[in-house]
CSV table of C-alpha atoms in Angstrom, one decimal:
chain,number,residue,atom,x,y,z
A,248,MET,CA,0.1,-0.1,0.1
A,249,LYS,CA,1.4,3.6,-1.3
A,250,ILE,CA,0.1,6.4,1.2
A,251,TRP,CA,0.5,10.1,-0.6
A,252,THR,CA,0.2,13.2,1.4
A,253,ILE,CA,-1.4,16.2,-0.2
A,254,ALA,CA,-0.2,19.2,1.8
A,255,ASN,CA,0.7,23.1,1.8
A,256,GLN,CA,0.2,25.9,4.7
A,257,LYS,CA,-1.6,28.0,2.2
A,258,GLY,CA,-5.4,27.2,1.3
A,259,GLY,CA,-6.5,27.4,-2.2
A,260,VAL,CA,-3.8,26.1,-4.1
A,261,GLY,CA,-5.9,22.7,-5.2
A,262,LYS,CA,-5.1,20.2,-2.7
A,263,THR,CA,-8.6,18.8,-2.9
A,264,THR,CA,-8.6,18.6,-6.4
A,265,THR,CA,-5.3,16.8,-6.5
A,266,THR,CA,-6.5,14.1,-4.0
A,267,VAL,CA,-10.0,13.7,-5.8
A,268,THR,CA,-8.6,13.5,-9.3
A,269,LEU,CA,-5.3,11.5,-8.7
A,270,GLY,CA,-7.6,9.2,-7.0
A,271,GLY,CA,-10.1,8.8,-9.4
A,272,LEU,CA,-7.5,8.1,-12.1
A,273,LEU,CA,-6.3,5.3,-9.9
A,274,ALA,CA,-9.6,3.8,-9.3
A,275,GLN,CA,-10.3,4.0,-12.9
A,276,HIS,CA,-7.0,1.4,-13.2
A,277,ASN,CA,-8.7,-1.0,-11.2
A,278,GLN,CA,-6.6,0.2,-7.9
A,279,ARG,CA,-8.2,0.3,-4.3
A,280,VAL,CA,-8.2,3.7,-3.3
A,281,LEU,CA,-9.0,5.2,0.4
A,282,LEU,CA,-9.2,8.9,0.5
A,283,VAL,CA,-8.6,10.6,4.0
A,284,ASP,CA,-10.2,14.0,4.6
A,285,THR,CA,-8.2,15.4,7.6
A,286,ASP,CA,-9.4,18.9,7.2
A,287,PRO,CA,-12.0,19.9,9.5
A,288,HIS,CA,-13.6,22.0,6.7
A,289,ALA,CA,-14.4,18.7,4.7
A,290,SER,CA,-14.0,20.1,1.4
A,291,LEU,CA,-13.1,16.4,0.2
A,292,SER,CA,-15.9,14.7,1.9
A,293,TYR,CA,-18.5,17.0,0.7
A,294,TYR,CA,-17.1,16.7,-2.5
A,295,PHE,CA,-18.5,13.2,-2.9
A,296,GLY,CA,-21.5,14.4,-1.0
A,297,ILE,CA,-20.8,12.6,2.5
A,298,ASP,CA,-21.7,14.9,5.5
A,299,ALA,CA,-20.0,13.6,8.1
A,300,GLU,CA,-21.9,15.1,10.6
A,301,GLU,CA,-24.7,12.6,9.8
A,302,GLN,CA,-22.4,9.5,9.8
A,303,SER,CA,-21.8,7.1,12.5
A,304,ALA,CA,-18.2,7.7,12.4
A,305,SER,CA,-15.6,9.7,11.0
A,306,VAL,CA,-11.5,10.1,11.1
A,307,TYR,CA,-12.5,12.0,14.5
A,308,ASP,CA,-13.2,8.8,16.1
A,309,ILE,CA,-9.7,7.2,15.1
A,310,PHE,CA,-8.3,9.9,17.0
A,311,ILE,CA,-10.3,9.6,20.1
A,312,ASN,CA,-10.9,6.0,20.5
A,313,LYS,CA,-9.3,4.9,23.7
A,314,ASP,CA,-9.4,1.3,22.6
A,315,PRO,CA,-6.5,-0.2,20.4
A,316,ILE,CA,-7.1,0.3,16.8
A,317,THR,CA,-8.5,-2.3,14.4
A,318,ALA,CA,-8.8,-2.6,11.3
A,319,ASP,CA,-13.0,-3.4,11.7
A,320,LYS,CA,-12.8,0.1,13.5
A,321,VAL,CA,-11.1,1.7,10.6
A,322,LEU,CA,-13.8,0.2,7.9
A,323,ASP,CA,-16.6,1.3,9.8
A,324,CYS,CA,-15.7,4.9,9.3
A,325,LEU,CA,-15.3,4.6,5.6
A,326,CYS,CA,-17.8,5.8,3.1
A,327,PRO,CA,-18.3,4.6,-0.6
A,328,THR,CA,-18.4,6.9,-3.3
A,329,LYS,CA,-20.0,6.7,-7.0
A,330,VAL,CA,-16.8,5.2,-8.4
A,331,ASP,CA,-16.0,1.4,-8.2
A,332,GLY,CA,-12.9,0.9,-5.7
A,333,LEU,CA,-13.0,4.6,-4.3
A,334,PHE,CA,-13.5,5.1,-0.4
A,335,VAL,CA,-13.6,8.3,1.9
A,336,LEU,CA,-12.6,8.0,5.4
A,337,PRO,CA,-14.4,11.6,6.1
A,338,ALA,CA,-13.7,14.4,8.1
A,339,THR,CA,-16.0,16.2,10.6
A,340,MET,CA,-15.7,20.2,12.2
A,341,ALA,CA,-14.9,18.3,15.7
A,342,LEU,CA,-11.2,17.8,14.0
A,343,ALA,CA,-10.6,21.4,14.8
A,344,THR,CA,-10.5,20.6,18.5
A,345,LEU,CA,-7.9,18.0,18.3
A,346,ASP,CA,-4.9,20.4,19.3
A,347,ARG,CA,-6.6,21.7,22.1
A,348,GLN,CA,-7.7,18.4,23.4
A,349,MET,CA,-4.5,16.3,23.2
A,350,GLY,CA,-2.4,17.8,20.9
A,351,SER,CA,0.6,16.8,23.2
A,352,ALA,CA,-0.6,13.5,24.3
A,353,PRO,CA,2.4,10.8,23.7
A,354,GLY,CA,2.2,9.4,20.3
A,355,MET,CA,-0.4,11.3,19.0
A,356,GLY,CA,1.5,11.8,16.0
A,357,LEU,CA,1.5,8.4,14.8
A,358,ILE,CA,-2.4,7.4,15.4
A,359,LEU,CA,-3.3,7.8,11.5
A,360,LYS,CA,-0.2,5.8,10.5
A,361,LYS,CA,-1.1,3.0,12.9
A,362,ALA,CA,-4.8,3.1,12.1
A,363,LEU,CA,-3.7,2.8,8.0
A,364,ALA,CA,-1.4,-0.1,8.8
A,365,CYS,CA,-4.7,-1.9,10.1
A,366,VAL,CA,-6.0,-1.8,6.3
A,367,ALA,CA,-2.8,-2.2,4.6
A,368,ASP,CA,-4.4,-5.2,2.8
A,369,GLU,CA,-7.7,-3.5,1.8
A,370,PHE,CA,-5.6,-0.9,-0.2
A,371,ASP,CA,-3.3,-0.2,-3.0
A,372,PHE,CA,-3.4,3.6,-2.4
A,373,VAL,CA,-4.2,5.8,0.5
A,374,LEU,CA,-4.1,9.7,-0.4
A,375,LEU,CA,-4.6,12.0,2.6
A,376,ASP,CA,-5.8,15.4,2.2
A,377,CYS,CA,-4.7,17.7,4.8
A,378,PRO,CA,-5.5,21.2,6.3
A,379,PRO,CA,-3.5,24.4,5.5
A,380,VAL,CA,-2.2,24.5,9.0
A,381,LEU,CA,0.6,22.9,10.7
A,382,GLY,CA,-1.0,20.9,13.8
A,383,VAL,CA,-1.5,17.5,14.7
A,384,LEU,CA,-3.4,16.5,11.9
A,385,MET,CA,-0.8,17.5,9.4
A,386,VAL,CA,2.0,15.7,11.6
A,387,ASN,CA,-0.1,12.6,11.3
A,388,ALA,CA,-0.7,12.5,7.8
A,389,LEU,CA,3.0,13.4,7.3
A,390,ALA,CA,4.3,10.9,9.8
A,391,ALA,CA,2.4,8.1,7.8
A,392,CYS,CA,3.0,8.8,4.2
A,393,HIS,CA,5.5,7.6,1.6
A,394,LYS,CA,5.6,10.5,-0.8
A,395,VAL,CA,4.5,14.2,-0.3
A,396,ILE,CA,2.7,16.3,-3.1
A,397,ILE,CA,2.6,20.1,-2.5
A,398,PRO,CA,0.1,21.7,-5.0
A,399,VAL,CA,1.5,25.3,-5.4
A,400,GLN,CA,-0.6,28.0,-7.3
A,401,THR,CA,1.2,29.6,-10.0
A,402,GLU,CA,0.8,33.1,-8.5
A,403,PHE,CA,3.4,35.1,-6.1
A,404,LEU,CA,1.5,34.6,-2.7
A,405,ALA,CA,1.4,30.8,-3.1
A,406,LEU,CA,5.0,31.0,-3.4
A,407,LYS,CA,5.4,32.1,-0.1
A,408,GLY,CA,3.2,29.6,1.4
A,409,LEU,CA,5.6,27.0,-0.1
A,410,ASP,CA,8.3,28.7,1.5
A,411,ARG,CA,6.8,27.8,4.9
A,412,MET,CA,6.1,24.2,3.9
A,413,VAL,CA,9.5,23.3,2.7
A,414,HIS,CA,10.5,24.7,6.4
A,415,THR,CA,8.2,22.4,8.0
A,416,LEU,CA,9.1,19.4,6.2
A,417,THR,CA,12.5,20.3,7.0
A,418,ILE,CA,11.6,20.3,10.9
A,419,MET,CA,9.5,17.3,10.8
A,420,GLY,CA,12.0,15.5,9.0
A,421,ARG,CA,14.4,15.9,11.9
A,422,SER,CA,11.8,15.1,14.2
A,423,LEU,CA,11.0,11.7,12.6
A,424,ASN,CA,14.1,10.8,11.3
A,425,LYS,CA,12.6,10.6,7.9
A,426,THR,CA,13.6,11.9,4.6
A,427,PHE,CA,10.6,13.1,2.7
A,428,ASP,CA,10.2,12.0,-1.3
A,429,THR,CA,8.6,15.3,-2.2
A,430,ILE,CA,7.0,16.8,-5.6
A,431,ILE,CA,6.1,20.2,-6.0
A,432,VAL,CA,2.9,20.6,-8.3
A,433,PRO,CA,2.5,24.0,-9.9
A,434,THR,CA,-1.8,24.3,-10.3
A,435,MET,CA,-4.0,26.6,-12.0
A,436,PHE,CA,-1.3,27.7,-14.4
A,437,ASP,CA,-2.8,30.1,-16.8
A,438,ARG,CA,0.5,30.9,-19.5
A,439,ARG,CA,-1.5,34.1,-21.0
A,440,THR,CA,-0.7,35.7,-17.8
A,441,ARG,CA,2.9,36.9,-16.9
A,442,ALA,CA,2.2,36.5,-13.3
A,443,ALA,CA,2.1,32.6,-13.8
A,444,LEU,CA,4.9,32.7,-16.2
A,445,GLN,CA,7.0,34.5,-13.7
A,446,ALA,CA,5.7,32.0,-10.6
A,447,GLN,CA,6.4,28.9,-12.6
A,448,ALA,CA,10.2,30.2,-13.6
A,449,LYS,CA,10.8,31.1,-10.1
A,450,LEU,CA,9.7,27.9,-8.8
A,451,MET,CA,12.2,26.0,-11.4
A,452,THR,CA,15.0,28.3,-10.3
A,453,ASP,CA,14.0,28.1,-6.4
A,454,TYR,CA,13.1,24.1,-6.3
A,455,THR,CA,15.0,22.8,-9.0
A,456,ASP,CA,15.1,19.3,-8.3
A,457,ASN,CA,11.6,19.1,-6.7
A,458,VAL,CA,9.4,20.5,-9.2
A,459,TRP,CA,7.0,18.5,-11.5
A,460,GLN,CA,8.2,19.8,-15.0
A,461,GLY,CA,4.5,20.0,-16.0
A,462,MET,CA,1.6,22.0,-14.7
A,463,ILE,CA,-1.9,21.9,-14.1
A,464,PRO,CA,-3.6,24.5,-16.1
A,465,VAL,CA,-6.8,26.4,-15.2
A,466,ASP,CA,-9.5,24.3,-15.8
A,467,THR,CA,-13.4,24.7,-15.4
A,468,HIS,CA,-14.3,21.4,-15.7
A,469,PHE,CA,-12.5,20.4,-12.2
A,470,ARG,CA,-15.2,22.8,-10.5
A,471,ASP,CA,-18.2,21.2,-12.8
A,472,ALA,CA,-17.2,17.9,-11.6
A,473,SER,CA,-17.8,18.9,-8.2
A,474,LEU,CA,-21.0,19.4,-8.7
A,475,GLY,CA,-21.5,16.2,-10.2
A,476,GLN,CA,-19.8,14.6,-6.8
A,477,LEU,CA,-17.5,12.9,-9.0
A,478,PRO,CA,-13.9,13.1,-10.0
A,479,ALA,CA,-13.2,15.1,-13.3
A,480,SER,CA,-11.1,11.9,-14.4
A,481,VAL,CA,-14.8,10.1,-14.7
A,482,LEU,CA,-16.9,12.8,-16.0
A,483,TYR,CA,-14.4,14.7,-18.2
A,484,PRO,CA,-11.7,12.1,-19.4
A,485,ARG,CA,-10.1,13.9,-22.4
A,486,THR,CA,-9.9,17.6,-20.9
A,487,ARG,CA,-6.6,19.5,-20.7
A,488,GLY,CA,-6.6,19.4,-16.7
A,489,VAL,CA,-7.1,15.6,-16.3
A,490,GLY,CA,-4.8,15.2,-18.8
A,491,ALA,CA,-2.1,16.8,-17.0
A,492,TYR,CA,-3.3,15.2,-13.8
A,493,ARG,CA,-2.4,11.8,-16.0
A,494,LEU,CA,1.1,13.1,-16.8
A,495,LEU,CA,1.7,13.5,-12.9
A,496,LEU,CA,0.3,10.3,-11.9
A,497,LYS,CA,3.0,8.7,-14.4
A,498,THR,CA,5.7,10.9,-13.0
A,499,LEU,CA,4.6,9.7,-9.5
A,500,GLY,CA,5.3,6.0,-10.5
A,501,ALA,CA,1.9,4.8,-9.6
A,502,GLY,CA,2.6,1.5,-11.5
A,503,VAL,CA,-1.0,2.3,-13.7
A,504,GLY,CA,-1.1,2.5,-17.4
A,505,ASP,CA,-1.5,5.9,-19.1
A,506,GLU,CA,-5.1,5.1,-20.8
A,507,GLN,CA,-8.0,3.5,-19.3
């Protein structure tokens, strides 16, 4: 089972879009995929029409459970989607209280890693959608993953957020004695604007070894797909945006073909 964390300490850069689209592509290639929503805003959950506040269990229950984590307990929290092989571990607003409740508790940063280990035989890929703040949720997502994907909107302020995220990975790497396999993904790229071209050039200059050579273009089909509660790869498989994510998936070495 491969675990990818999609993270950035700036909001609105395409984290959830990246999580959903990559997850959809993997599921369409007959991979068993779990998408984990660790953001209290629950955008990933709502994308698929899941209101975790109305569910019997969510990722919050995994964190506050005092008993040993088991596969059955994790599986009980999952919600199916309209895509075969694609499941969601939903979020609730209660996640926002975790740092205050138990942020300093021993072993708190490894709960998600242990939970996912319990279902390692059930899934081929796990994609973790992170909140845009450094706290116990992002710490858990980083501790659990094999690869970190950092979507970065191609505009100046987003580059500042990237600097903070890279600094966080450096600190976390020392704490966990771990070297993060990181790829920076330029998103919302519009080659008609000078700002996007300059941001792309700066990314290539400042983060040469970690930046994906492609880019995810501005594509309104991503927004339209959310209205249908399905990944864009399902509803609009031939669009520019989905084609870009298909190329990214190949770069990530997911071991799946280029086409369905």
